[in-house]
Amino acid sequence: MASGGPRVLVVGGGIAGLGAAQRLCRHPAAPHLRVLEATARAGGRIRSERCFGGVVELGAHWIHGPSQGNPVFQLAAEIGLLGEKELSEENQLMETAGHVVLPSMSCTSSGKSVSLELVMEMASLFYGLIDRTREFLNAPETPVASVGEFLKTELSQQVADWTEDEGTKKLKLAILNTFFNVECCVSGTHSMDLVALAPFGEYTVLPGLDCTLAGGYQGLTNHILASLPEDSMVFDKPVKTIHWNGSFQEAAFSGETFPVLVECEDGTRLPAHHVIVTVPLGFLKEHQETFFEPPLPAKKAEAIRKLGFGTNNKIFLEFEEPFWEPGCQFIQVVWEDSSPLQDTALSLQDTWFKKLIGFLVLPPFESSHVLCGFIAGLESEFMETLSDEEVLLSLTQVLRRVTGNPQLPVAKSVLRSRWHSAPYTRGSYSYVAVGSTGEDLDVMAQPLPADGTGAQLQVLFAGEATHRTFYSTTHGALLSGRREADRLIGLWDSQVQRSRPRL
Ligand SMILES: Cc1cc2nc3c(=O)[nH]c(=O)nc-3n(C[C@H](O)[C@H](O)[C@H](O)COP(=O)(O)OP(=O)(O)OC[C@H]3O[C@@H](n4cnc5c(N)ncnc54)[C@H](O)[C@@H]3O)c2cc1C
C-alpha cells in the first residue's frame, strides 16, 4: 500500500459514484480519492432543474418503495428532505407491488372521456397478468421468451371470451395498449417483447407509496457531494480509457508502481491502485471496446451487450391556467385505434406522440401550472431529434384532440429530457432483455482481474445496472456504490490483519 493511503479513482459522479466515494473517504485507510465526472455537474441521472418558477425532475422522479429498507429513503429522511406524509408509517407500509397509480382522468384521441371504472377493470386485468410473470421466476423453461409475448398470449385468450359490443371491445384494447406503454416507461424499453420473462420477477419492489422530494431529488446527491473532502470531485473530466493489469509509473510518484492508469479525454493520465467504474450501461455498450485496455473478459463484455438499456423521457409543458379539474393528478391518453394485439408499422414522424402515456399534473408552482408527459422507446428517441417548437406543436394537437377543445391554448413553454442523446448516458436505465438473465447483472458487478491474478480489485463496477434486484433505480445505484466501497474496505482490512504481528 502506498504511503498516504491507496489511490482510488471513481469514474462517474452519479449517486453510485458519490455513494462509493462517501463511504471510502470515511475509512481510516485514508485513501487518496478522486471522483472523475465527464460533465459539469454531479448527480448523473438525478437531475433537478429550476424552471417554470419551481423545480422539475429531468431524471429520477420518485423514491420507489420509500421505507426503512431503502437507503435513498433513509438518507432523504436523515437530511430532512421529506415531509410528514412521506415519513408517516402509513406511507411506508403501503404495498403497491410496483403498480402504477391509476389516472384521475382518461380521455380518448377523439375527445371522449373514458369511465374510470373501465380503466380500473383493465388495470386489474393488466396488473394481474404482470403479477403472474412471477410464476416463471427461476423456471428452467418458459412458454415464450418475453413479458410482452406472455401478456399478449394470455390477453388473446381472455379477449375471445369478451361478450361486449365491438366498440367496447376496441376501447378496452386501446386502454390496455396504454398500460403496455406505461410498462415500457417503467422498464425503460421500446417494447415489452424485448424484456425477458423468466428473470422479470427478480426485480424487487420495496413497501411504501412512491414519493417525491419537494425541493428536488438532486438535494440528495448535492448533500453527498458536500460531505466529500474538498477537491475530490473533478468536473468536465471524461475518462477515455482505463488501462489495467499493468505496472505504471508516474513522475509524480517516483519509485512507485500502479496496476491501473486512467487516461482522460484531455490527455491527463492518472495512476491508481483501484478504479470504481460507475458509468451507465448505455455508455459501456457504446464504448466498451476502447474504454478498457486490455479488453474486458468475454463474459463481462457479453453481459454488457446482452442486457437491455432503453429510453424513457419526460416532456414538461407549462400553462398559465390549468384546463384540468382541481385535484386531477394524472391525465391518461388512450389512442382509440390502438391495440396491444396488433403490430403497427412504425412511422415515427407521423405517430411518435402516440407512445406518450399521458400527463402527470405537477403540484402548482408560483405562477404556472405544469404537466409532465412520459414517453419511452424508439418514439422517445425520435422525439429527441425534434425541435422544441415541433414537440410543442405535436403535443398541443394531442391535448386539443383528447380534450375535444380545438381552442385549447398552446403551452407557454416546453422542457424535456434527452437521455438517449446524452453522450455520457445514452439512454435511461437498464432492464433484463430477452437473451440475458439476472446472472448478467451479477457479472456486471464482478471486479477485475476476474481470475485473481495480479494486484487485487484493480477495477470495480457499480451503478444501477450492477444490482440484481434493484436495477434501474436510485436505491439500487446507491447500494451498488456502497457495495464496491465495502469490497475495497474489506481488502484493506484484511491486509492490515495480515500485517499485524501474531501473538
Ligand atoms: C427519465 C428517468 C426517470 C427515472 N426515474 C426514476 C425514479 O423515479 N426512481 C428511481 O429510483 N430511479 C429513476 N431513474 C433511474 C435513476 O435515475 C438511475 O438508476 C440512477 O440515478 C443511476 O445512478 P448511477 O450512479 O448508476 O448512474 P448515473 O447517475 O448515470 O451516473 C453516472 C455518471 O457517470 C458519468 N460518466 C459517464 N461516462 C463517463 C466517462 N467516460 N468519464 C467520466 N464520467 C462519466 C455520467 O456523466 C454520470 O454523471 C430514472 C432515470 C431516468 C433517466
Coordinates of C-alpha atoms and ligand atoms in Angstrom, one line a residue:
M1 CA 0.0 0.0 0.0
A2 CA 1.3 3.4 -0.9
S3 CA 2.3 5.9 1.7
G4 CA -0.6 8.3 2.3
G5 CA -3.1 5.6 1.6
P6 CA -4.2 3.8 -1.6
R7 CA -5.0 5.9 -4.7
V8 CA -8.6 5.4 -5.7
L9 CA -10.4 6.8 -8.7
V10 CA -14.2 6.8 -9.1
V11 CA -15.4 7.2 -12.6
G12 CA -18.8 8.9 -12.7
G13 CA -20.4 11.3 -10.2
G14 CA -23.9 9.9 -10.1
I15 CA -25.4 8.6 -6.9
A16 CA -23.4 5.3 -7.2
G17 CA -20.1 7.1 -7.6
L18 CA -20.9 9.6 -4.9
G19 CA -22.1 6.9 -2.5
A20 CA -18.9 4.9 -3.0
A21 CA -16.7 8.0 -2.5
Q22 CA -18.5 9.0 0.7
R23 CA -18.1 5.6 2.3
L24 CA -14.4 5.3 1.2
C25 CA -13.3 8.7 2.5
R26 CA -14.7 8.0 5.9
H27 CA -12.4 4.9 6.2
P28 CA -9.2 5.1 8.4
A29 CA -7.1 3.7 5.4
A30 CA -7.4 7.4 4.3
P31 CA -7.4 6.7 0.6
H32 CA -6.3 9.4 -1.8
L33 CA -9.6 9.8 -3.6
R34 CA -10.8 11.5 -6.8
V35 CA -14.2 11.3 -8.5
L36 CA -13.8 12.0 -12.2
E37 CA -17.1 13.3 -13.8
A38 CA -17.4 13.8 -17.5
T39 CA -20.0 16.6 -17.3
A40 CA -20.1 19.9 -15.4
R41 CA -22.5 18.7 -12.7
A42 CA -22.9 15.9 -10.1
G43 CA -25.9 13.7 -9.9
G44 CA -26.0 12.0 -13.3
R45 CA -29.5 10.7 -13.9
I46 CA -30.6 12.5 -10.8
R47 CA -31.2 15.9 -12.3
S48 CA -33.4 18.6 -10.8
E49 CA -33.8 21.8 -12.8
R50 CA -35.2 25.2 -11.6
C51 CA -37.8 26.0 -14.2
F52 CA -41.4 27.4 -14.5
G53 CA -40.9 29.1 -11.1
G54 CA -40.4 25.7 -9.4
V55 CA -38.2 22.6 -9.5
V56 CA -38.7 19.8 -12.0
E57 CA -37.0 16.4 -12.3
L58 CA -35.5 15.6 -15.7
G59 CA -34.3 12.2 -14.4
A60 CA -35.3 10.2 -11.3
H61 CA -38.7 11.3 -10.1
W62 CA -39.9 9.1 -7.2
I63 CA -38.3 7.3 -4.4
H64 CA -39.6 3.8 -5.3
G65 CA -40.6 1.9 -2.2
P66 CA -39.9 4.6 0.4
S67 CA -39.5 2.5 3.6
Q68 CA -36.7 1.5 6.0
G69 CA -35.1 -1.0 3.7
N70 CA -34.5 1.8 1.1
P71 CA -31.2 3.6 1.6
V72 CA -32.3 6.6 -0.5
F73 CA -35.4 7.0 1.7
Q74 CA -33.2 6.7 4.8
L75 CA -30.8 9.3 3.6
A76 CA -33.5 11.7 2.4
A77 CA -35.2 11.3 5.8
E78 CA -32.0 11.8 7.7
I79 CA -31.2 15.1 6.0
G80 CA -34.7 16.4 6.2
L81 CA -35.7 16.2 2.6
L82 CA -39.0 14.5 3.2
G83 CA -42.3 15.8 4.6
E84 CA -44.6 14.4 7.3
K85 CA -46.7 12.4 4.9
E86 CA -43.7 10.7 3.2
L87 CA -42.3 9.8 6.6
S88 CA -45.5 8.5 8.1
E89 CA -45.7 4.8 9.0
E90 CA -48.9 4.5 6.9
N91 CA -47.0 5.7 3.8
Q92 CA -44.1 3.3 4.5
L93 CA -46.3 0.3 5.0
M94 CA -48.3 0.7 1.8
E95 CA -47.9 -2.3 -0.5
T96 CA -48.2 -1.3 -4.2
A97 CA -46.5 -4.3 -5.8
G98 CA -45.0 -1.7 -8.2
H99 CA -48.3 -1.0 -9.9
V100 CA -48.6 2.5 -11.3
V101 CA -51.3 4.7 -9.6
L102 CA -54.5 5.0 -11.7
P103 CA -55.3 8.1 -13.6
S104 CA -57.8 10.7 -12.3
M105 CA -59.0 11.3 -15.9
S106 CA -58.8 9.2 -19.0
C107 CA -59.5 10.6 -22.5
T108 CA -59.5 9.1 -25.9
S109 CA -57.9 10.5 -29.0
S110 CA -61.3 11.7 -30.2
G111 CA -62.0 13.7 -27.1
K112 CA -64.3 11.2 -25.2
S113 CA -63.8 10.7 -21.6
V114 CA -63.3 7.0 -20.6
S115 CA -65.1 5.8 -17.5
L116 CA -62.6 5.3 -14.7
E117 CA -64.5 2.1 -13.8
L118 CA -63.5 0.6 -17.2
V119 CA -59.9 1.9 -16.8
M120 CA -59.8 0.2 -13.4
E121 CA -61.1 -3.1 -14.8
M122 CA -58.4 -3.0 -17.5
A123 CA -55.7 -2.1 -14.9
S124 CA -56.6 -5.0 -12.7
L125 CA -56.6 -7.3 -15.8
F126 CA -53.2 -6.0 -16.9
Y127 CA -51.5 -6.0 -13.5
G128 CA -53.0 -9.4 -12.7
L129 CA -51.1 -10.7 -15.7
I130 CA -47.9 -8.7 -14.7
D131 CA -48.1 -10.4 -11.3
R132 CA -48.4 -13.8 -12.9
T133 CA -45.0 -13.3 -14.6
R134 CA -43.5 -14.3 -11.2
E135 CA -44.7 -17.9 -11.9
F136 CA -41.7 -18.2 -14.2
L137 CA -39.1 -17.0 -11.8
N138 CA -36.2 -19.4 -11.9
A139 CA -38.2 -21.7 -14.3
P140 CA -35.8 -23.7 -16.5
E141 CA -38.0 -23.0 -19.4
T142 CA -40.8 -20.5 -20.3
P143 CA -43.6 -20.9 -22.9
V144 CA -42.5 -17.7 -24.6
A145 CA -39.3 -15.6 -24.2
S146 CA -40.6 -12.2 -23.4
V147 CA -43.0 -10.5 -20.9
G148 CA -44.8 -8.9 -23.9
E149 CA -45.5 -12.2 -25.6
F150 CA -46.7 -13.7 -22.4
L151 CA -49.1 -10.8 -21.8
K152 CA -50.4 -10.9 -25.3
T153 CA -50.9 -14.7 -25.4
E154 CA -52.9 -14.5 -22.1
L155 CA -54.9 -11.5 -23.3
S156 CA -55.9 -13.0 -26.6
Q157 CA -57.4 -15.9 -24.7
Q158 CA -59.4 -13.6 -22.5
V159 CA -60.5 -11.3 -25.4
A160 CA -62.1 -14.4 -27.0
D161 CA -64.5 -14.6 -24.0
W162 CA -65.4 -10.9 -24.1
T163 CA -69.1 -10.5 -24.8
E164 CA -69.5 -6.8 -25.2
D165 CA -70.2 -4.9 -28.5
E166 CA -67.3 -4.3 -30.9
G167 CA -66.9 -0.7 -29.9
T168 CA -66.4 -1.5 -26.2
K169 CA -64.0 -4.3 -27.0
K170 CA -61.9 -1.9 -29.2
L171 CA -61.9 0.6 -26.4
K172 CA -60.8 -2.0 -23.8
L173 CA -57.9 -3.0 -26.1
A174 CA -56.9 0.7 -26.6
I175 CA -56.9 1.2 -22.8
L176 CA -54.7 -1.9 -22.4
N177 CA -52.4 -0.6 -25.1
T178 CA -51.8 2.5 -22.9
F179 CA -50.9 0.1 -20.0
F180 CA -48.4 -1.7 -22.2
N181 CA -46.9 1.8 -23.0
V182 CA -46.8 2.6 -19.2
E183 CA -44.9 -0.6 -18.6
C184 CA -42.4 0.4 -21.4
C185 CA -41.8 3.6 -19.4
V186 CA -41.4 1.7 -16.2
S187 CA -39.0 -0.8 -17.7
G188 CA -37.2 1.8 -19.9
T189 CA -37.7 -0.3 -23.1
H190 CA -39.2 0.2 -26.5
S191 CA -41.4 -2.9 -26.3
M192 CA -42.3 -5.4 -23.6
D193 CA -41.4 -8.0 -26.3
L194 CA -37.7 -7.1 -25.6
V195 CA -38.0 -7.8 -21.8
A196 CA -37.1 -11.4 -20.7
L197 CA -39.9 -13.3 -19.0
A198 CA -38.1 -15.7 -16.6
P199 CA -36.0 -13.1 -14.7
F200 CA -38.7 -10.3 -14.8
G201 CA -39.9 -11.2 -11.2
E202 CA -36.4 -10.8 -9.8
Y203 CA -36.9 -7.0 -9.8
T204 CA -37.9 -6.3 -6.2
V205 CA -40.4 -3.8 -5.1
L206 CA -40.0 -2.4 -1.5
P207 CA -43.0 -1.4 0.6
G208 CA -44.1 2.2 0.6
L209 CA -46.1 4.5 -1.5
D210 CA -43.7 6.1 -4.1
C211 CA -42.9 9.7 -3.1
T212 CA -41.1 12.7 -4.5
L213 CA -38.6 15.2 -3.0
A214 CA -40.3 18.6 -3.0
G215 CA -37.1 20.6 -3.1
G216 CA -35.6 18.4 -5.8
Y217 CA -34.1 14.9 -5.9
Q218 CA -30.7 16.5 -6.5
G219 CA -30.7 17.7 -2.9
L220 CA -29.7 14.2 -2.1
T221 CA -26.7 14.0 -4.4
N222 CA -25.7 17.6 -3.5
H223 CA -25.7 16.6 0.1
I224 CA -23.4 13.6 -0.5
L225 CA -21.1 15.8 -2.7
A226 CA -20.8 18.4 0.1
S227 CA -19.7 15.7 2.5
L228 CA -16.7 14.7 0.4
P229 CA -13.2 16.2 1.1
E230 CA -12.6 19.4 -0.9
D231 CA -11.1 18.9 -4.3
S232 CA -12.1 15.2 -4.5
M233 CA -14.7 15.9 -7.3
V234 CA -13.2 16.7 -10.7
F235 CA -15.8 18.0 -13.2
D236 CA -15.5 18.1 -17.0
K237 CA -13.1 15.2 -16.9
P238 CA -14.3 12.5 -19.2
V239 CA -12.4 9.3 -19.0
K240 CA -11.2 7.8 -22.3
T241 CA -9.5 4.5 -21.4
I242 CA -8.8 2.5 -18.3
H243 CA -5.5 0.7 -18.6
W244 CA -5.5 -2.2 -16.1
N245 CA -3.3 -5.2 -15.2
G246 CA -0.2 -3.1 -15.8
S247 CA 2.7 -1.7 -13.9
F248 CA 2.5 2.0 -14.4
Q249 CA 4.9 4.6 -13.1
E250 CA 4.4 8.3 -13.0
A251 CA 7.0 11.0 -12.5
A252 CA 4.9 12.5 -9.6
F253 CA 5.2 9.2 -7.6
S254 CA 8.8 8.2 -8.1
G255 CA 9.6 4.6 -7.4
E256 CA 6.0 3.6 -7.1
T257 CA 4.1 1.4 -9.5
F258 CA 0.4 1.2 -10.0
P259 CA -1.7 -1.6 -11.6
V260 CA -4.2 0.9 -13.2
L261 CA -3.8 4.0 -15.3
V262 CA -6.8 6.2 -16.2
E263 CA -6.4 8.1 -19.4
C264 CA -8.7 11.1 -19.7
E265 CA -10.1 12.7 -22.9
D266 CA -7.9 15.8 -22.3
G267 CA -4.7 13.6 -22.2
T268 CA -4.3 13.6 -18.4
R269 CA -3.0 10.2 -17.1
L270 CA -3.9 9.3 -13.6
P271 CA -2.3 6.3 -11.9
A272 CA -4.3 4.3 -9.3
H273 CA -4.4 1.2 -7.2
H274 CA -8.2 0.9 -7.7
V275 CA -10.8 2.3 -10.0
I276 CA -14.5 2.1 -9.4
V277 CA -16.4 2.4 -12.7
T278 CA -19.9 3.7 -12.4
V279 CA -20.7 4.9 -15.9
P280 CA -24.1 4.0 -17.3
L281 CA -24.7 0.7 -19.2
G282 CA -25.6 2.8 -22.3
F283 CA -22.1 4.4 -22.3
L284 CA -20.5 1.0 -21.8
K285 CA -22.5 -0.5 -24.7
E286 CA -21.1 2.2 -27.0
H287 CA -17.6 2.4 -25.8
Q288 CA -16.5 -0.9 -24.1
E289 CA -14.1 -1.8 -26.8
T290 CA -12.0 1.3 -26.3
F291 CA -12.8 2.0 -22.7
F292 CA -10.8 -0.9 -21.3
E293 CA -7.2 -1.9 -22.1
P294 CA -6.8 -4.9 -22.1
P295 CA -10.4 -5.5 -23.2
L296 CA -12.9 -6.9 -20.7
P297 CA -13.1 -10.6 -20.2
A298 CA -15.5 -12.2 -22.7
K299 CA -18.2 -12.9 -20.1
K300 CA -18.5 -9.3 -18.9
A301 CA -18.3 -7.9 -22.5
E302 CA -21.2 -10.3 -23.4
A303 CA -23.3 -9.2 -20.4
I304 CA -22.9 -5.6 -21.4
R305 CA -24.1 -6.4 -24.9
K306 CA -27.0 -8.6 -23.8
L307 CA -28.6 -6.6 -21.0
G308 CA -31.1 -4.0 -22.1
F309 CA -30.8 -0.2 -21.8
G310 CA -33.7 1.8 -23.3
T311 CA -35.1 5.3 -23.2
N312 CA -37.8 6.9 -21.1
N313 CA -38.1 10.7 -21.4
K314 CA -40.2 13.4 -19.9
I315 CA -41.8 16.4 -21.6
F316 CA -42.9 19.3 -19.4
L317 CA -45.5 21.7 -20.6
E318 CA -46.1 25.0 -18.9
F319 CA -49.6 26.6 -18.9
E320 CA -50.8 29.9 -17.5
E321 CA -54.1 28.4 -16.4
P322 CA -55.0 24.7 -15.8
F323 CA -57.5 23.2 -18.1
W324 CA -57.9 20.2 -15.9
E325 CA -60.1 19.8 -12.8
P326 CA -58.7 20.7 -9.4
G327 CA -57.3 17.6 -7.7
C328 CA -56.6 15.9 -11.0
Q329 CA -53.3 14.0 -10.7
F330 CA -52.8 12.2 -14.0
I331 CA -54.4 12.6 -17.4
Q332 CA -54.3 9.3 -19.3
V333 CA -54.3 9.4 -23.1
V334 CA -56.0 6.4 -24.9
W335 CA -55.4 6.1 -28.7
E336 CA -58.7 4.7 -30.0
D337 CA -57.2 2.8 -32.9
S338 CA -54.5 1.1 -30.9
S339 CA -54.3 -2.5 -29.6
P340 CA -51.5 -4.5 -28.0
L341 CA -52.6 -7.4 -30.2
Q342 CA -51.9 -5.6 -33.4
D343 CA -48.4 -4.6 -34.6
T344 CA -48.4 -1.2 -36.1
A345 CA -45.9 -0.2 -38.8
L346 CA -43.6 2.4 -37.3
S347 CA -43.7 5.7 -39.0
L348 CA -42.1 7.8 -36.3
Q349 CA -42.6 11.1 -38.0
D350 CA -46.3 10.8 -38.0
T351 CA -47.0 8.7 -34.9
W352 CA -44.3 9.2 -32.3
F353 CA -46.6 11.0 -29.9
K354 CA -49.0 8.0 -29.7
K355 CA -46.5 6.3 -27.4
L356 CA -47.0 9.1 -24.8
I357 CA -48.8 7.5 -21.9
G358 CA -50.4 10.8 -20.7
F359 CA -49.5 13.6 -18.3
L360 CA -48.7 13.8 -14.7
V361 CA -50.1 17.0 -13.2
L362 CA -47.3 18.6 -11.1
P363 CA -48.3 20.4 -7.9
P364 CA -48.9 24.1 -8.9
F365 CA -45.9 26.4 -9.0
E366 CA -45.9 30.1 -8.0
S367 CA -47.5 31.4 -11.2
S368 CA -47.7 28.4 -13.5
H369 CA -49.2 25.0 -14.0
V370 CA -47.1 22.2 -15.4
L371 CA -47.9 18.9 -17.0
C372 CA -45.2 16.2 -17.3
G373 CA -45.6 13.7 -20.2
F374 CA -43.8 10.4 -20.2
I375 CA -42.7 8.6 -23.4
A376 CA -40.5 5.5 -23.9
G377 CA -38.8 3.6 -26.7
L378 CA -37.8 4.5 -30.2
E379 CA -40.6 7.1 -30.4
S380 CA -38.9 8.8 -27.4
E381 CA -35.5 8.7 -29.1
F382 CA -37.1 10.2 -32.2
M383 CA -38.7 13.0 -30.1
E384 CA -35.2 13.9 -29.0
T385 CA -34.3 14.8 -32.6
L386 CA -37.2 17.3 -33.0
S387 CA -37.0 21.0 -32.1
D388 CA -38.9 22.4 -29.1
E389 CA -41.4 24.0 -31.5
E390 CA -42.2 20.7 -33.2
V391 CA -42.7 18.9 -29.8
L392 CA -44.8 21.8 -28.6
L393 CA -46.9 21.8 -31.7
S394 CA -47.5 18.0 -31.7
L395 CA -48.4 17.9 -28.0
T396 CA -50.7 20.9 -28.4
Q397 CA -52.5 18.9 -31.1
V398 CA -52.7 15.8 -28.9
L399 CA -54.1 17.9 -26.0
R400 CA -56.7 19.6 -28.3
R401 CA -57.8 16.1 -29.5
V402 CA -58.1 14.5 -26.1
T403 CA -59.9 17.4 -24.5
G404 CA -62.1 17.9 -27.6
N405 CA -61.3 21.6 -27.4
P406 CA -59.7 22.9 -30.6
Q407 CA -59.2 26.3 -28.9
L408 CA -57.1 24.9 -26.1
P409 CA -54.2 27.5 -25.6
V410 CA -50.8 26.5 -26.7
A411 CA -48.5 25.7 -23.7
K412 CA -46.3 28.7 -22.7
S413 CA -43.1 26.7 -22.8
V414 CA -41.7 23.2 -23.1
L415 CA -38.7 21.5 -21.4
R416 CA -37.8 17.9 -22.0
S417 CA -35.1 15.3 -21.2
R418 CA -33.0 13.8 -23.9
W419 CA -31.3 10.9 -22.2
H420 CA -30.6 8.9 -25.4
S421 CA -28.6 11.8 -27.0
A422 CA -26.7 12.5 -23.8
P423 CA -23.2 11.2 -24.7
Y424 CA -22.3 10.0 -21.2
T425 CA -25.6 8.2 -20.6
R426 CA -27.1 7.0 -24.0
G427 CA -30.5 6.0 -22.6
S428 CA -32.4 6.0 -19.4
Y429 CA -32.0 2.8 -17.4
S430 CA -31.4 -0.9 -17.7
Y431 CA -33.6 -4.0 -18.0
V432 CA -33.1 -7.7 -18.3
A433 CA -33.5 -8.2 -22.0
V434 CA -34.5 -11.4 -23.9
G435 CA -31.3 -13.4 -24.2
S436 CA -29.9 -12.2 -20.8
T437 CA -30.6 -13.2 -17.2
G438 CA -30.2 -11.8 -13.7
E439 CA -26.8 -13.5 -13.7
D440 CA -25.6 -11.0 -16.2
L441 CA -26.3 -8.2 -13.7
D442 CA -24.1 -10.1 -11.2
V443 CA -21.4 -10.5 -13.9
M444 CA -21.6 -6.7 -14.4
A445 CA -20.7 -6.3 -10.8
Q446 CA -17.7 -8.6 -10.8
P447 CA -14.3 -6.8 -10.2
L448 CA -11.2 -7.2 -12.3
P449 CA -9.0 -9.1 -12.6
A450 CA -11.6 -11.9 -12.6
D451 CA -9.0 -14.7 -12.4
G452 CA -7.5 -13.4 -9.2
T453 CA -4.0 -13.0 -10.7
G454 CA -2.1 -9.7 -10.3
A455 CA -3.0 -6.9 -7.9
Q456 CA -6.4 -7.4 -6.4
L457 CA -9.5 -5.3 -7.1
Q458 CA -8.0 -3.1 -9.8
V459 CA -11.3 -2.3 -11.5
L460 CA -14.6 -2.5 -9.6
F461 CA -18.0 -1.9 -11.1
A462 CA -21.0 -0.1 -9.6
G463 CA -24.1 1.7 -10.9
E464 CA -27.8 0.7 -11.3
A465 CA -27.0 -1.9 -13.9
T466 CA -24.9 -3.9 -11.4
H467 CA -27.7 -4.5 -8.9
R468 CA -29.5 -7.8 -9.4
T469 CA -32.8 -6.9 -7.8
F470 CA -32.9 -3.1 -7.7
Y471 CA -31.5 -2.3 -11.2
S472 CA -32.9 0.9 -12.8
T473 CA -33.4 2.7 -9.5
T474 CA -31.6 5.3 -7.4
H475 CA -31.5 3.0 -4.4
G476 CA -30.0 0.2 -6.5
A477 CA -27.4 2.6 -7.7
L478 CA -26.6 3.9 -4.2
L479 CA -26.4 0.4 -2.7
S480 CA -24.1 -0.7 -5.6
G481 CA -21.7 2.2 -4.9
R482 CA -21.6 1.3 -1.2
R483 CA -21.1 -2.4 -2.0
E484 CA -18.0 -1.7 -4.0
A485 CA -16.6 0.7 -1.4
D486 CA -17.1 -2.1 1.2
R487 CA -15.4 -4.6 -1.1
L488 CA -12.3 -2.4 -1.1
I489 CA -12.5 -1.7 2.6
G490 CA -12.7 -5.5 3.1
L491 CA -9.4 -5.8 1.1
W492 CA -7.7 -3.1 3.1
D493 CA -8.9 -4.5 6.4
S494 CA -7.6 -8.0 5.5
Q495 CA -4.2 -6.5 4.5
V496 CA -4.0 -4.7 7.9
Q497 CA -4.9 -8.0 9.7
R498 CA -2.2 -9.9 7.8
S499 CA 0.5 -7.3 8.5
R500 CA -0.3 -7.4 12.3
P501 CA 2.2 -9.4 14.3
R502 CA 0.7 -12.7 15.6
L503 CA 0.7 -13.0 19.4
Ligands
LIG1 C1 -36.1 9.8 -17.1 C2 -35.7 9.0 -15.9 C3 -36.5 8.7 -14.8 C4 -36.1 8.0 -13.8 N1 -37.0 7.8 -12.7 C5 -36.6 7.2 -11.6 C6 -37.4 7.1 -10.4 O1 -38.5 7.7 -10.4 N2 -36.9 6.5 -9.4 C7 -35.7 5.8 -9.3 O2 -35.4 5.2 -8.3 N3 -34.9 5.9 -10.4 C8 -35.3 6.5 -11.5 N4 -34.5 6.6 -12.6 C9 -33.2 5.9 -12.6 C10 -32.2 6.5 -11.8 O3 -32.1 7.9 -12.1 C11 -30.8 5.8 -12.0 O4 -31.0 4.4 -11.8 C12 -29.7 6.3 -11.1 O5 -29.7 7.7 -10.9 C13 -28.4 5.9 -11.7 O6 -27.3 6.3 -10.9 P1 -25.8 5.8 -11.4 O7 -24.9 6.5 -10.4 O8 -25.8 4.4 -11.5 O9 -25.6 6.4 -12.8 P2 -25.6 7.9 -13.3 O10 -26.5 8.7 -12.5 O11 -25.9 7.9 -14.8 O12 -24.1 8.4 -13.1 C14 -23.1 8.0 -13.9 C15 -22.2 9.2 -14.1 O13 -21.1 8.8 -15.0 C16 -20.7 9.9 -15.8 N5 -19.9 9.4 -16.9 C17 -20.3 8.7 -17.9 N6 -19.2 8.4 -18.8 C18 -18.1 8.9 -18.2 C19 -16.8 9.0 -18.5 N7 -16.3 8.4 -19.6 N8 -15.9 9.6 -17.7 C20 -16.4 10.2 -16.6 N9 -17.7 10.2 -16.2 C21 -18.5 9.6 -17.0 C22 -22.0 10.5 -16.2 O14 -21.9 11.8 -16.7 C23 -22.8 10.4 -14.9 O15 -22.7 11.5 -14.1 C24 -34.8 7.4 -13.7 C25 -34.0 7.7 -14.7 C26 -34.3 8.5 -15.8 C27 -33.4 8.7 -16.9

